Amino acid sequence: WNMNQRAGNWLVLADLMQEHNAAAAMVQEAVAPPRDMLDHLRVLADPSLQDNPWRMPVPTAAKRNFASAVAVRGDAPIEPWTPTPIGQAAYSAPAISHPGQWVAVGIGEPERRVWIVSLYGMWDTMPDNGDIFAEATLHRALSDLTWLFQATATKRLVLAGDLNIWRGYGQKKWEPRYRTVFDRLEAYGLDLAGPHRTLGTPLEGCPCGAGTACSHVRTYRHQHSRNSTPYQNDYVFARGVQVARCDTLDEERHWEHSDHCPILIELNGL
């Protein structure tokens, strides 16, 4: 869930997790949680940020005072993935190009552990025409995550987040570039798990223009407007686990707190 840089959304998240008996949450655009929230959730930010885990420092001019995180409910064993900022990383050591862009945590006993990754598609801006694009920072993140994807102990993995890219549309300019992100995840065995809509029930107003073949689900309201173009920017990928459910929580109460709606993921056989 993209938390829209609101500290109060930690309480909303805790209530949602309790309502749906959720074991963990992958969040983006998170700010520091209130201290009393730490009595209810274990919040894991990027360890490479050390004493300032809620500000992404690269690039320095962006002033992104938020970061990705994982929240865990209950007392299941956890194992944080601990990358080092790429400029300081030793040879063959896990690195991170944009500290705070992603967080990875293993949950459960080692023999049944599932690794979860909260990933955010950070915007870059072209200096000549002002175009914004997220695929470059995503590719840097996927390069960093290659250590995790290829590790022998991470066969069971779920990656989710606000990627700020579209799937299957974007015309000639954007669609092929965005497709490279999906293809690269697939190359590491991470299949797109959703959210999808049932074929034959197209998303009204979807920019894909695919008619009854449309499978997109709205996850984003531009400027919080329900009348804006219904984009899907948020996705879930999985390997080694059976995804029983991957649905948006899109009642009006779920849209009150962010311009993105939460996605509920249920896994079988854990």
Short mmCIF file of C-alpha atoms in Angstrom, two decimals:
data_model
loop_
_atom_site.label_atom_id
_atom_site.label_comp_id
_atom_site.label_asym_id
_atom_site.label_seq_id
_atom_site.Cartn_x
_atom_site.Cartn_y
_atom_site.Cartn_z
CA TRP A 1 0.00 0.00 0.00
CA ASN A 2 1.27 3.45 -0.89
CA MET A 3 0.67 5.32 2.38
CA ASN A 4 0.73 8.78 0.78
CA GLN A 5 3.28 10.13 3.29
CA ARG A 6 0.75 10.32 6.12
CA ALA A 7 1.78 9.32 9.64
CA GLY A 8 -1.85 8.70 10.55
CA ASN A 9 -2.03 5.92 7.97
CA TRP A 10 -0.05 3.64 10.27
CA LEU A 11 -3.16 3.40 12.46
CA VAL A 12 -5.26 2.76 9.36
CA LEU A 13 -2.82 0.04 8.33
CA ALA A 14 -2.88 -1.61 11.75
CA ASP A 15 -6.68 -1.67 11.70
CA LEU A 16 -6.73 -3.13 8.17
CA MET A 17 -4.22 -5.82 9.13
CA GLN A 18 -6.32 -6.77 12.14
CA GLU A 19 -9.55 -6.73 10.10
CA HIS A 20 -8.08 -9.11 7.51
CA ASN A 21 -5.83 -11.06 9.88
CA ALA A 22 -2.82 -10.03 7.81
CA ALA A 23 0.61 -11.22 8.89
CA ALA A 24 2.62 -8.56 7.06
CA ALA A 25 2.31 -5.43 4.94
CA MET A 26 4.51 -4.01 2.21
CA VAL A 27 4.22 -0.22 2.18
CA GLN A 28 5.64 2.61 0.12
CA GLU A 29 5.81 6.38 0.68
CA ALA A 30 5.85 5.67 4.41
CA VAL A 31 6.90 8.20 7.03
CA ALA A 32 8.00 7.52 10.60
CA PRO A 33 5.33 5.61 12.54
CA PRO A 34 4.03 7.01 15.82
CA ARG A 35 5.88 5.51 18.78
CA ASP A 36 2.77 3.83 20.19
CA MET A 37 2.25 2.05 16.86
CA LEU A 38 5.42 0.06 17.52
CA ASP A 39 3.53 -1.73 20.31
CA HIS A 40 1.25 -3.25 17.65
CA LEU A 41 3.48 -3.72 14.61
CA ARG A 42 7.12 -4.53 13.98
CA VAL A 43 8.14 -1.94 11.40
CA LEU A 44 11.24 -2.70 9.34
CA ALA A 45 12.75 0.06 7.24
CA ASP A 46 15.84 -0.17 5.02
CA PRO A 47 18.75 -0.94 7.38
CA SER A 48 21.16 0.85 5.06
CA LEU A 49 19.52 4.16 6.05
CA GLN A 50 20.62 3.57 9.66
CA ASP A 51 19.59 6.52 11.86
CA ASN A 52 17.43 8.27 9.24
CA PRO A 53 15.24 5.49 7.79
CA TRP A 54 12.42 7.72 6.49
CA ARG A 55 14.30 9.82 3.96
CA MET A 56 15.64 8.51 0.66
CA PRO A 57 18.95 10.35 0.17
CA VAL A 58 19.65 9.54 -3.51
CA PRO A 59 19.44 11.67 -5.57
CA THR A 60 20.21 14.37 -3.03
CA ALA A 61 18.14 17.11 -4.69
CA ALA A 62 14.89 15.13 -4.66
CA LYS A 63 14.26 15.54 -0.90
CA ARG A 64 12.09 12.45 -0.63
CA ASN A 65 11.10 12.44 3.04
CA PHE A 66 9.52 8.98 2.90
CA ALA A 67 10.64 5.42 2.22
CA SER A 68 9.47 1.85 1.73
CA ALA A 69 8.99 -0.47 4.68
CA VAL A 70 7.60 -3.81 5.82
CA ALA A 71 5.28 -4.11 8.82
CA VAL A 72 4.89 -7.46 10.59
CA ARG A 73 2.03 -8.37 12.90
CA GLY A 74 2.56 -11.11 15.47
CA ASP A 75 5.71 -12.84 16.64
CA ALA A 76 6.77 -14.88 13.60
CA PRO A 77 10.55 -15.14 13.16
CA ILE A 78 11.92 -12.56 10.74
CA GLU A 79 15.17 -12.10 8.83
CA PRO A 80 15.82 -8.65 7.33
CA TRP A 81 17.85 -8.46 4.11
CA THR A 82 20.69 -6.03 4.79
CA PRO A 83 22.10 -4.31 1.70
CA THR A 84 24.80 -1.65 1.78
CA PRO A 85 24.63 1.63 -0.19
CA ILE A 86 26.18 0.80 -3.54
CA GLY A 87 29.03 3.27 -3.20
CA GLN A 88 30.15 1.54 0.01
CA ALA A 89 29.38 -2.11 -0.79
CA ALA A 90 32.16 -4.67 -0.90
CA TYR A 91 32.62 -6.96 -3.88
CA SER A 92 29.91 -9.67 -3.99
CA ALA A 93 27.99 -8.02 -1.13
CA PRO A 94 24.29 -7.12 -1.50
CA ALA A 95 23.95 -3.45 -2.42
CA ILE A 96 21.21 -0.86 -2.84
CA SER A 97 21.37 2.01 -5.35
CA HIS A 98 18.57 4.12 -3.85
CA PRO A 99 18.46 3.46 -0.09
CA GLY A 100 14.86 3.34 1.07
CA GLN A 101 13.44 2.40 -2.34
CA TRP A 102 12.90 -1.21 -1.33
CA VAL A 103 12.92 -3.39 1.77
CA ALA A 104 13.11 -7.19 1.89
CA VAL A 105 12.29 -9.38 4.88
CA GLY A 106 12.06 -13.15 5.33
CA ILE A 107 9.13 -14.25 7.51
CA GLY A 108 8.67 -17.62 9.20
CA GLU A 109 10.88 -20.52 10.23
CA PRO A 110 13.85 -21.05 7.89
CA GLU A 111 12.47 -24.21 6.28
CA ARG A 112 9.16 -22.49 5.41
CA ARG A 113 10.33 -18.90 5.12
CA VAL A 114 8.67 -16.56 2.65
CA TRP A 115 10.59 -13.48 1.55
CA ILE A 116 8.59 -10.34 0.92
CA VAL A 117 9.81 -7.24 -0.90
CA SER A 118 8.23 -3.80 -0.72
CA LEU A 119 9.30 -1.94 -3.89
CA TYR A 120 8.63 1.64 -4.97
CA GLY A 121 9.03 3.02 -8.49
CA MET A 122 10.85 6.31 -7.87
CA TRP A 123 10.33 9.06 -10.41
CA ASP A 124 13.14 10.56 -12.46
CA THR A 125 12.66 13.73 -14.55
CA MET A 126 14.10 14.53 -17.95
CA PRO A 127 15.87 17.92 -17.83
CA ASP A 128 15.00 18.85 -21.43
CA ASN A 129 11.26 18.19 -21.66
CA GLY A 130 10.13 17.53 -18.08
CA ASP A 131 8.95 13.94 -18.74
CA ILE A 132 8.83 11.81 -15.60
CA PHE A 133 9.64 8.10 -15.71
CA ALA A 134 10.14 5.33 -13.16
CA GLU A 135 11.57 2.41 -15.14
CA ALA A 136 15.18 3.54 -14.62
CA THR A 137 15.04 3.43 -10.82
CA LEU A 138 13.12 0.15 -11.02
CA HIS A 139 15.85 -1.41 -13.13
CA ARG A 140 18.45 -0.24 -10.63
CA ALA A 141 16.39 -1.84 -7.86
CA LEU A 142 16.06 -5.11 -9.77
CA SER A 143 19.82 -5.15 -10.29
CA ASP A 144 20.26 -4.69 -6.54
CA LEU A 145 17.69 -7.39 -5.81
CA THR A 146 19.46 -9.91 -8.05
CA TRP A 147 21.39 -11.08 -4.98
CA LEU A 148 18.10 -11.85 -3.25
CA PHE A 149 16.46 -13.39 -6.32
CA GLN A 150 19.38 -15.78 -6.91
CA ALA A 151 20.03 -16.80 -3.28
CA THR A 152 19.42 -20.48 -2.54
CA ALA A 153 17.21 -19.69 0.49
CA THR A 154 14.77 -17.34 -1.25
CA LYS A 155 12.81 -19.66 -3.52
CA ARG A 156 9.51 -18.53 -1.91
CA LEU A 157 9.12 -14.84 -2.61
CA VAL A 158 6.45 -12.14 -2.98
CA LEU A 159 7.26 -8.70 -4.36
CA ALA A 160 4.68 -5.92 -4.35
CA GLY A 161 4.37 -2.19 -4.50
CA ASP A 162 3.56 1.02 -6.30
CA LEU A 163 5.79 0.72 -9.37
CA ASN A 164 4.50 3.84 -11.13
CA ILE A 165 4.38 2.03 -14.46
CA TRP A 166 1.58 0.67 -16.60
CA ARG A 167 1.07 -2.82 -18.02
CA GLY A 168 0.06 -3.34 -21.63
CA TYR A 169 -0.52 0.27 -22.57
CA GLY A 170 1.28 3.58 -22.77
CA GLN A 171 1.50 3.81 -26.56
CA LYS A 172 4.75 3.38 -28.48
CA LYS A 173 6.70 5.68 -26.18
CA TRP A 174 6.09 4.04 -22.79
CA GLU A 175 4.65 0.54 -23.22
CA PRO A 176 7.86 -1.15 -24.50
CA ARG A 177 9.94 0.47 -21.76
CA TYR A 178 7.56 -0.54 -19.00
CA ARG A 179 7.34 -4.06 -20.43
CA THR A 180 11.07 -4.53 -19.77
CA VAL A 181 10.39 -4.35 -16.03
CA PHE A 182 7.75 -7.10 -16.16
CA ASP A 183 9.97 -9.22 -18.43
CA ARG A 184 12.92 -8.88 -16.10
CA LEU A 185 10.91 -9.99 -13.07
CA GLU A 186 9.59 -12.94 -15.07
CA ALA A 187 13.17 -13.92 -15.91
CA TYR A 188 13.74 -14.52 -12.19
CA GLY A 189 10.61 -16.63 -11.87
CA LEU A 190 8.43 -13.87 -10.45
CA ASP A 191 5.07 -14.13 -12.17
CA LEU A 192 2.52 -11.33 -12.12
CA ALA A 193 -0.08 -12.43 -9.56
CA GLY A 194 -2.37 -9.44 -9.93
CA PRO A 195 -4.50 -7.74 -9.14
CA HIS A 196 -6.45 -8.72 -12.25
CA ARG A 197 -10.09 -8.40 -13.14
CA THR A 198 -12.11 -11.18 -14.73
CA LEU A 199 -11.91 -11.08 -18.51
CA GLY A 200 -15.15 -9.88 -20.02
CA THR A 201 -15.65 -7.30 -17.28
CA PRO A 202 -13.43 -4.44 -18.50
CA LEU A 203 -12.44 -1.55 -16.29
CA GLU A 204 -14.63 1.38 -17.29
CA GLY A 205 -12.52 4.14 -18.81
CA CYS A 206 -9.34 2.07 -18.79
CA PRO A 207 -6.73 3.66 -21.07
CA CYS A 208 -5.68 0.25 -22.41
CA GLY A 209 -8.54 0.35 -24.93
CA ALA A 210 -8.68 -3.45 -25.02
CA GLY A 211 -12.44 -3.76 -24.58
CA THR A 212 -13.54 -7.08 -23.11
CA ALA A 213 -9.90 -8.26 -23.07
CA CYS A 214 -9.06 -5.62 -20.43
CA SER A 215 -7.87 -7.18 -17.15
CA HIS A 216 -6.69 -4.02 -15.39
CA VAL A 217 -7.79 -2.97 -11.93
CA ARG A 218 -7.76 0.60 -10.72
CA THR A 219 -5.23 1.15 -7.93
CA TYR A 220 -4.61 4.91 -8.25
CA ARG A 221 -6.74 8.06 -8.20
CA HIS A 222 -4.86 11.06 -9.56
CA GLN A 223 -5.15 13.92 -7.08
CA HIS A 224 -7.57 11.72 -5.11
CA SER A 225 -10.27 12.22 -7.77
CA ARG A 226 -12.65 9.33 -8.45
CA ASN A 227 -13.28 10.91 -11.87
CA SER A 228 -9.63 10.73 -12.95
CA THR A 229 -8.31 8.19 -15.45
CA PRO A 230 -8.39 4.76 -13.76
CA TYR A 231 -4.72 3.77 -13.84
CA GLN A 232 -3.19 0.62 -12.38
CA ASN A 233 0.23 1.43 -10.93
CA ASP A 234 0.42 -1.24 -8.21
CA TYR A 235 1.27 -4.91 -8.73
CA VAL A 236 2.04 -8.18 -6.97
CA PHE A 237 4.56 -10.77 -8.20
CA ALA A 238 5.23 -14.18 -6.70
CA ARG A 239 7.23 -17.36 -7.07
CA GLY A 240 7.31 -20.60 -5.09
CA VAL A 241 4.01 -19.83 -3.35
CA GLN A 242 0.37 -20.24 -4.28
CA VAL A 243 -1.46 -16.92 -4.37
CA ALA A 244 -5.04 -17.70 -3.39
CA ARG A 245 -6.20 -14.10 -3.49
CA CYS A 246 -4.88 -10.81 -4.84
CA ASP A 247 -7.59 -8.15 -4.67
CA THR A 248 -7.82 -4.40 -4.28
CA LEU A 249 -9.61 -3.02 -1.24
CA ASP A 250 -11.47 -0.31 -3.10
CA GLU A 251 -14.50 0.70 -1.07
CA GLU A 252 -14.71 4.45 -0.55
CA ARG A 253 -13.39 4.07 3.00
CA HIS A 254 -10.18 2.61 1.55
CA TRP A 255 -9.67 5.63 -0.70
CA GLU A 256 -10.04 8.18 2.10
CA HIS A 257 -6.44 7.93 3.25
CA SER A 258 -4.34 7.74 0.08
CA ASP A 259 -4.41 8.19 -3.67
CA HIS A 260 -3.67 4.44 -3.88
CA CYS A 261 -5.90 1.68 -2.54
CA PRO A 262 -4.50 -1.25 -0.53
CA ILE A 263 -4.07 -4.68 -2.11
CA LEU A 264 -4.87 -7.79 -0.10
CA ILE A 265 -2.73 -10.87 -0.81
CA GLU A 266 -3.56 -14.33 0.55
CA LEU A 267 -1.15 -17.25 0.22
CA ASN A 268 -2.03 -20.95 0.49
CA GLY A 269 -0.02 -23.72 2.04
CA LEU A 270 2.11 -21.74 4.49
#
